[in-house]
mmCIF file of C-alpha atoms in Angstrom:
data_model
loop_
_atom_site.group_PDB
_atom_site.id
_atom_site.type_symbol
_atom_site.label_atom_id
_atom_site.label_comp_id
_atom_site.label_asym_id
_atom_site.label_seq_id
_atom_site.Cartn_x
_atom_site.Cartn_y
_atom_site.Cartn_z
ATOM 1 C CA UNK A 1459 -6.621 -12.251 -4.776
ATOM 2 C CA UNK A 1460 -4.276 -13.840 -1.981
ATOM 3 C CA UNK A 1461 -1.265 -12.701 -1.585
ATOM 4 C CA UNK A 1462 1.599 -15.163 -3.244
ATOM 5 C CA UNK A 1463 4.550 -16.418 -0.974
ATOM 6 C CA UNK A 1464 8.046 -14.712 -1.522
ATOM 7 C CA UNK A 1465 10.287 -15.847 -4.424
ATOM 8 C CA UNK A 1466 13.429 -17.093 -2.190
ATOM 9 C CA UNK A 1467 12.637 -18.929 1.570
ATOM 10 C CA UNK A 1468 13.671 -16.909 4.633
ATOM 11 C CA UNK A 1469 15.907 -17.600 6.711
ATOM 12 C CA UNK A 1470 15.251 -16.040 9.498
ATOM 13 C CA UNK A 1471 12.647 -16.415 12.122
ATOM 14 C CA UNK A 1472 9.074 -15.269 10.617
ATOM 15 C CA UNK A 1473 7.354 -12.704 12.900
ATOM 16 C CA UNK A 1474 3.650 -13.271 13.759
ATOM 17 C CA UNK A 1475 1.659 -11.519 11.057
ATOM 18 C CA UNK A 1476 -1.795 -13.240 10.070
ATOM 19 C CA UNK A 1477 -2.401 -14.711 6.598
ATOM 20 C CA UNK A 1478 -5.069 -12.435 4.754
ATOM 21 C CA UNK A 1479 -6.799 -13.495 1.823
ATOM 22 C CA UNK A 1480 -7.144 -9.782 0.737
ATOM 23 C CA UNK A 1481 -3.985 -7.376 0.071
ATOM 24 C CA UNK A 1482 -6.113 -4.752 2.402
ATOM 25 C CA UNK A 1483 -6.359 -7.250 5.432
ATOM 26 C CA UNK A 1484 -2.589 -6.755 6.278
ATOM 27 C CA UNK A 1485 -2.323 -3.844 8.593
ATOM 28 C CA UNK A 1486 -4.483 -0.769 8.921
ATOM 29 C CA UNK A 1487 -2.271 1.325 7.274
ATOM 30 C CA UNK A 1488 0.114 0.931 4.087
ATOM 31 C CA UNK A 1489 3.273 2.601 4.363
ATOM 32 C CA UNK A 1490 3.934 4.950 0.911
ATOM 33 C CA UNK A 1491 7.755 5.014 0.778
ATOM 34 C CA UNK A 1492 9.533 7.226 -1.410
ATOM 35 C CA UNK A 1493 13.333 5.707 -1.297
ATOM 36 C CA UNK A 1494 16.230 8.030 -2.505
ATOM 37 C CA UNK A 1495 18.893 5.811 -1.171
ATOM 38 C CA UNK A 1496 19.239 2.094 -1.668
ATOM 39 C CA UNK A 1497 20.766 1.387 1.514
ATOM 40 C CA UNK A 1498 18.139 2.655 3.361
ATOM 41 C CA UNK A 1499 15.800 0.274 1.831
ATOM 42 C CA UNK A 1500 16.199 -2.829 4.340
ATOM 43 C CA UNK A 1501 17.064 -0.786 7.647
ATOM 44 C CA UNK A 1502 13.422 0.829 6.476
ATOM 45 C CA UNK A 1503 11.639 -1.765 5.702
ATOM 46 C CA UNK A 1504 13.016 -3.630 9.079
ATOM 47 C CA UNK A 1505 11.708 -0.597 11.484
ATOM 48 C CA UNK A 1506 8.485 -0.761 9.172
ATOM 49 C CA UNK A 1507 7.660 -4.688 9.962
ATOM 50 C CA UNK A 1508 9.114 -4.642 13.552
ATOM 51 C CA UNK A 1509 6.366 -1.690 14.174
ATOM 52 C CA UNK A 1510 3.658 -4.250 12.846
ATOM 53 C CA UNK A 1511 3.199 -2.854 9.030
ATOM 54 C CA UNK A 1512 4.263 -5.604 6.752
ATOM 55 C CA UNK A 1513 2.703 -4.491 3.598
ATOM 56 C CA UNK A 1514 5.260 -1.599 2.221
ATOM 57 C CA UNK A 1515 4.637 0.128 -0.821
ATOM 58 C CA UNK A 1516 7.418 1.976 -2.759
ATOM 59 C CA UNK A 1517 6.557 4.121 -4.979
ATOM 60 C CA UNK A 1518 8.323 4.191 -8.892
ATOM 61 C CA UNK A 1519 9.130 8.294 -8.229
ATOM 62 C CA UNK A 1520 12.924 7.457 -7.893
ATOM 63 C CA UNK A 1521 15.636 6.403 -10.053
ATOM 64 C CA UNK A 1522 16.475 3.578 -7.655
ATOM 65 C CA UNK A 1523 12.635 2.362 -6.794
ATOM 66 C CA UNK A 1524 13.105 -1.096 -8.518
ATOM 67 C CA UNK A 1525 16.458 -1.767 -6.797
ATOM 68 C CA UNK A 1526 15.029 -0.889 -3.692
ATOM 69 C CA UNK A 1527 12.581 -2.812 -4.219
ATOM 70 C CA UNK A 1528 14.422 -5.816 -5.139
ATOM 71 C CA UNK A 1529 16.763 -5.289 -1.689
ATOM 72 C CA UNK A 1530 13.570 -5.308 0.717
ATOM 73 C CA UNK A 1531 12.353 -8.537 -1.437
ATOM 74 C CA UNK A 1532 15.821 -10.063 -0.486
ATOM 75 C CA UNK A 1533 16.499 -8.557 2.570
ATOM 76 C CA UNK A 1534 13.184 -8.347 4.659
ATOM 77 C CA UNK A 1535 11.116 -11.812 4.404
ATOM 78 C CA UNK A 1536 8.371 -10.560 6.181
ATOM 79 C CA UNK A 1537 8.050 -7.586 4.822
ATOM 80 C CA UNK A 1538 5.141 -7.609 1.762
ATOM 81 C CA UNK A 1539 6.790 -4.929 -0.820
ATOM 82 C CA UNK A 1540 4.942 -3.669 -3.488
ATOM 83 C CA UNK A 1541 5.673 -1.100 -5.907
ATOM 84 C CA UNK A 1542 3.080 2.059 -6.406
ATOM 85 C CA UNK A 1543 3.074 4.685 -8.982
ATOM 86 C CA UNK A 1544 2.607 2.018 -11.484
ATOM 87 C CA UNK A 1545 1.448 4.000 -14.311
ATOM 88 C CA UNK A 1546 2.375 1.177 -17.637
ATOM 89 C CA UNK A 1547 2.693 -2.143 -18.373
ATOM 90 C CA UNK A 1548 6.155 -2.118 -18.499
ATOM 91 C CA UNK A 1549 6.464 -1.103 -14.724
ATOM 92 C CA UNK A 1550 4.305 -3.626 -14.127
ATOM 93 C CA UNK A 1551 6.264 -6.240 -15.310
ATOM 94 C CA UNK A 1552 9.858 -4.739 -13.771
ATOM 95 C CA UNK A 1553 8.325 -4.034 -10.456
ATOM 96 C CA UNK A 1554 6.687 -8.006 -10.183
ATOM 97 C CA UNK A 1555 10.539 -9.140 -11.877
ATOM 98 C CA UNK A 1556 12.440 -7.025 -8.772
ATOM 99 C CA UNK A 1557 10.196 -8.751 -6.061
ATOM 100 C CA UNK A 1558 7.098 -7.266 -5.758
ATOM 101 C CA UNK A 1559 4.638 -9.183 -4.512
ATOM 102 C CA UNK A 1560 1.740 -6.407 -4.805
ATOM 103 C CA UNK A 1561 0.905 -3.311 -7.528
ATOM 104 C CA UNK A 1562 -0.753 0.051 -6.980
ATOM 105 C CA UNK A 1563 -1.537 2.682 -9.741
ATOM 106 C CA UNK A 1564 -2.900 6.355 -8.847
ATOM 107 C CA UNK A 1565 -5.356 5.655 -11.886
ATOM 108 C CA UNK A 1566 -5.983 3.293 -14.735
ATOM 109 C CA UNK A 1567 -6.506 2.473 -18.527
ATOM 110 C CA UNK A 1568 -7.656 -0.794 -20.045
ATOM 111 C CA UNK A 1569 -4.308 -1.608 -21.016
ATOM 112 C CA UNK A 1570 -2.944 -0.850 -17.496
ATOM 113 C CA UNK A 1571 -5.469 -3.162 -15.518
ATOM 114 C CA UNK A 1572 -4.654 -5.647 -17.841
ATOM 115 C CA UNK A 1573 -1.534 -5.920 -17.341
ATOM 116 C CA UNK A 1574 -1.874 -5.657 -13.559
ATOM 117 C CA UNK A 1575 -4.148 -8.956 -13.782
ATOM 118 C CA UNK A 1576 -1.677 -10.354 -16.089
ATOM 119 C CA UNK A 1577 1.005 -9.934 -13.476
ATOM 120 C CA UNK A 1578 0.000 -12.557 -10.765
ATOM 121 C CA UNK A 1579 -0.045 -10.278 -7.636
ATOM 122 C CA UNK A 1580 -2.662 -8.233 -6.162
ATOM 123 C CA UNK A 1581 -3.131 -4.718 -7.137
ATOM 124 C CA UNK A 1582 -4.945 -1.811 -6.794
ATOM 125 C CA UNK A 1583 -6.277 0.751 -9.343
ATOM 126 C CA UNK A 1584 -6.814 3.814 -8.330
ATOM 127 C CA UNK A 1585 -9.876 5.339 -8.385
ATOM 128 C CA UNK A 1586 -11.748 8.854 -7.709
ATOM 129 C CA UNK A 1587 -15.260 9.032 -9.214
ATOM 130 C CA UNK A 1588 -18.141 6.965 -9.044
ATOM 131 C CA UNK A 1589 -17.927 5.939 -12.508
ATOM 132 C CA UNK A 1590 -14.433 4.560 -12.820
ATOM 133 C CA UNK A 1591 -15.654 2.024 -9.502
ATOM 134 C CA UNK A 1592 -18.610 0.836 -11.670
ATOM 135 C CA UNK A 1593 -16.136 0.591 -14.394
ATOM 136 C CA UNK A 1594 -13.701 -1.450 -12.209
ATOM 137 C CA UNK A 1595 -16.359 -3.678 -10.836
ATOM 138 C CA UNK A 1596 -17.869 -4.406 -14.561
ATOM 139 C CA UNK A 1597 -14.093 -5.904 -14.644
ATOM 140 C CA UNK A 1598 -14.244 -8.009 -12.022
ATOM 141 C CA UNK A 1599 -12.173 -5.675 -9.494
ATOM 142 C CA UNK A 1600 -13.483 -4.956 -6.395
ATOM 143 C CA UNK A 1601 -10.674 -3.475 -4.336
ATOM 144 C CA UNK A 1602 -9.085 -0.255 -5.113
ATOM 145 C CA UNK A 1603 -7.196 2.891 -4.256
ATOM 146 C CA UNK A 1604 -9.044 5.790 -2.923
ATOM 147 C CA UNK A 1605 -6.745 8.574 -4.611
ATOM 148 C CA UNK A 1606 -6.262 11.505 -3.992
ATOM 149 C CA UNK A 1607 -8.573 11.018 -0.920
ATOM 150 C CA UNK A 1608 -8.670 14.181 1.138
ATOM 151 C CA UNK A 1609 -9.211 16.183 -2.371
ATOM 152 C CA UNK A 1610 -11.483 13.480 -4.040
ATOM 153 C CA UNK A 1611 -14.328 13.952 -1.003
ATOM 154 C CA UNK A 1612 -12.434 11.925 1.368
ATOM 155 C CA UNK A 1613 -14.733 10.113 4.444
ATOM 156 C CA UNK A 1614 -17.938 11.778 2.623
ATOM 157 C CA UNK A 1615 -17.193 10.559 -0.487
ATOM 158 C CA UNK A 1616 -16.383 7.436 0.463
ATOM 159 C CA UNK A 1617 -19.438 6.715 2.781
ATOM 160 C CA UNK A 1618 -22.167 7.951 0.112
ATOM 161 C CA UNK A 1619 -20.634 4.953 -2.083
ATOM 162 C CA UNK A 1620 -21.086 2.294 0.536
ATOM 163 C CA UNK A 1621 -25.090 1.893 -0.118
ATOM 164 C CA UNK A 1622 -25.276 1.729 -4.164
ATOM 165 C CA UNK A 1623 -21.632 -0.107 -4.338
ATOM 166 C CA UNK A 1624 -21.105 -1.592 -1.252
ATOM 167 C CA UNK A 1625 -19.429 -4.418 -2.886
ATOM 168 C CA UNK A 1626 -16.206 -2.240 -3.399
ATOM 169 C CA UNK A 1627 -13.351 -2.133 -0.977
ATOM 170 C CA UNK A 1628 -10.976 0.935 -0.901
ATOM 171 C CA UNK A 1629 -7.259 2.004 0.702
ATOM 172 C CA UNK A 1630 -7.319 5.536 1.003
ATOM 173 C CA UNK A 1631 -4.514 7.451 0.043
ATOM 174 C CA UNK A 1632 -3.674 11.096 -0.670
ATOM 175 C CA UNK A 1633 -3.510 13.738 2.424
ATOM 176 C CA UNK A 1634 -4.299 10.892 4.873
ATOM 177 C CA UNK A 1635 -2.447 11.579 8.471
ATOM 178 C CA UNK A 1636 -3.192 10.281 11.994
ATOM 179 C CA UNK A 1637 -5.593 12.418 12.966
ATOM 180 C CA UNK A 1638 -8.424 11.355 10.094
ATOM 181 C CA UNK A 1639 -6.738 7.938 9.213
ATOM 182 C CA UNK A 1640 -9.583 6.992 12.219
ATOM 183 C CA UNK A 1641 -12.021 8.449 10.074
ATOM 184 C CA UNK A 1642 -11.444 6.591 6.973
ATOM 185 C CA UNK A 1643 -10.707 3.313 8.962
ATOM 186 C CA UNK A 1644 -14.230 3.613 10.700
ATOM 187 C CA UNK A 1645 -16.152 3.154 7.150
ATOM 188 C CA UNK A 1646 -17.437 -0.286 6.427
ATOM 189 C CA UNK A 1647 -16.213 0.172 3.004
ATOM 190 C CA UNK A 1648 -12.650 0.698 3.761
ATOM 191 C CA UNK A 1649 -10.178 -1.453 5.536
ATOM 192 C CA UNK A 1650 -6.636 0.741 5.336
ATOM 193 C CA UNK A 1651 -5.240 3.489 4.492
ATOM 194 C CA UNK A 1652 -2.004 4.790 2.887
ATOM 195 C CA UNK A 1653 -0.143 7.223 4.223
ATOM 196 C CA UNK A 1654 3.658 8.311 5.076
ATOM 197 C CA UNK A 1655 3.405 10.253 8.278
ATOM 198 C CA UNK A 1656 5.404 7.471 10.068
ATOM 199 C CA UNK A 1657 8.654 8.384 7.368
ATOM 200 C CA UNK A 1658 9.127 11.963 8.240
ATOM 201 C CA UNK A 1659 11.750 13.355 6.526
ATOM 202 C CA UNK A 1660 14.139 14.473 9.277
ATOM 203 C CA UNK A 1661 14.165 10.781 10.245
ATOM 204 C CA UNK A 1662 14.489 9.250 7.095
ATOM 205 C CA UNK A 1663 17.800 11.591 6.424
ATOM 206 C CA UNK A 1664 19.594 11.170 9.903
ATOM 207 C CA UNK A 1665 18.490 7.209 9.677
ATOM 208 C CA UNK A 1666 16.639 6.972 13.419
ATOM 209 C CA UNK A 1667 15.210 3.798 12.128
ATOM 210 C CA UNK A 1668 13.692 2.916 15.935
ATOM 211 C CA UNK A 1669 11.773 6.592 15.696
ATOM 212 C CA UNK A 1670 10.326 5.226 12.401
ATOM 213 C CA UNK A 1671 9.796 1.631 14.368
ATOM 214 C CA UNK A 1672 7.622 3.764 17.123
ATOM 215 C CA UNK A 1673 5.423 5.871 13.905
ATOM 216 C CA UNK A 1674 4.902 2.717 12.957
ATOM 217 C CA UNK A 1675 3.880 1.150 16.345
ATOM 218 C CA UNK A 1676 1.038 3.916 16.390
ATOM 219 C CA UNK A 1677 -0.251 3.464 13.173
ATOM 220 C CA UNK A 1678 -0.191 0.073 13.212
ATOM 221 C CA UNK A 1679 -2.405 0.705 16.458
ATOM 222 C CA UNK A 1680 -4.757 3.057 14.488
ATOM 223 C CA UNK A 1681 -6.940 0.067 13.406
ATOM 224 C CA UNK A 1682 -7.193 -1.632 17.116
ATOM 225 C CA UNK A 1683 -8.911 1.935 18.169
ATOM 226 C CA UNK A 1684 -11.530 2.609 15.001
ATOM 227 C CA UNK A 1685 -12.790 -0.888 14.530
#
């Protein structure tokens, strides 16, 4: 599904990001942000984009996820926010009315993956055995979350289900830093990862947004070096 266009124009200049057809064709990693602090949420997102990872996915584990989500939506044209830890319809719907423009659940139930094709946007149920894939692509879904990777079989895993189903697509995430994000990003059958090694804590909390801007430099890098 292609990703839709943001629901107010920018108004600033646009940076130079290419126009995918597929949520996963982005950037070579995801960004999984965990926001405690609303005002951190643009200043982020900025140092995320600037580092060349526009596709940002906050994850529904805080009290304020929705409202951050809503300020990066506002905030951030070129940033592509999405919310993750969807887990029910209902944040489904919240998360697409605060601005996001993507969805991604750790797992899934009939009632969940119908909502998430209900909503519009691209998403991606998660996924961790075989059967669950077969079940997604009986449904018409062919890209998914890998989750959690590094305990689910990680790069192994992943490349035994390229010859039976190699008509599923998968973003890794779960234990994924920059030393095996390589690994995962080699496989024909993946084409990101998710990860959060380029929001370290200590960074987040004293706000060095251009250390963030420089994580995200590398990893943006990551997929220039294992393609």
């Amino acid at each position: 599904m292609a990703l839709p266009s943001p629901a107010s124009p920018s108004h600033s200049t646009p940076l130079s990001f290419p126009s995918p057809s597929s949520l996963l064709e982005l950037a070579p990693v995801v960004p999984v942000v965990v926001v405690e602090n609303v005002s951190d949420a643009v200043p982020l997102a900025r140092a995320l984009v600037a580092g060349g990872l526009p596709a940002i996915e906050v994850t529904l584990r805080t009290p304020v996820a929705l409202d951050a989500i809503r300020a990066i939506a506002d905030g951030v044209p070129d940033a592509v926010v999405g919310a993750g830890t969807v887990i029910s319809p209902e944040q489904a719907a919240l998360s697409v009315a605060a601005g996001a423009r993507f969805l991604v659940s750790p797992g899934w139930t009939d009632a969940l993956l119908d909502a998430m094709k209900a909503s519009g946007v691209p998403f991606l149920p998660g996924v961790s055995t075989t059967s669950e894939v077969v079940a997604l692509l009986e449904r018409g879904v062919r890209e998914m979350k890998f989750f959690p990777a590094q305990a689910a079989g990680g790069t192994a895993y992943l490349k035994s289900l390229a010859g039976p189903l190699p008509q599923a697509r998968f973003c890794p995430t779960g234990g994924i830093g920059p030393s095996v994000a390589p690994e995962y990003l080699a496989l024909p059958n993946v084409l990101c990862v998710g990860g959060s090694w380029m929001l370290p804590p200590d960074a987040i909390e004293s706000r060095d947004w251009p250390r963030v801007e420089e994580l995200a430099r590398e990893a943006a890098s990551l997929g220039h070096a294992s393609r």
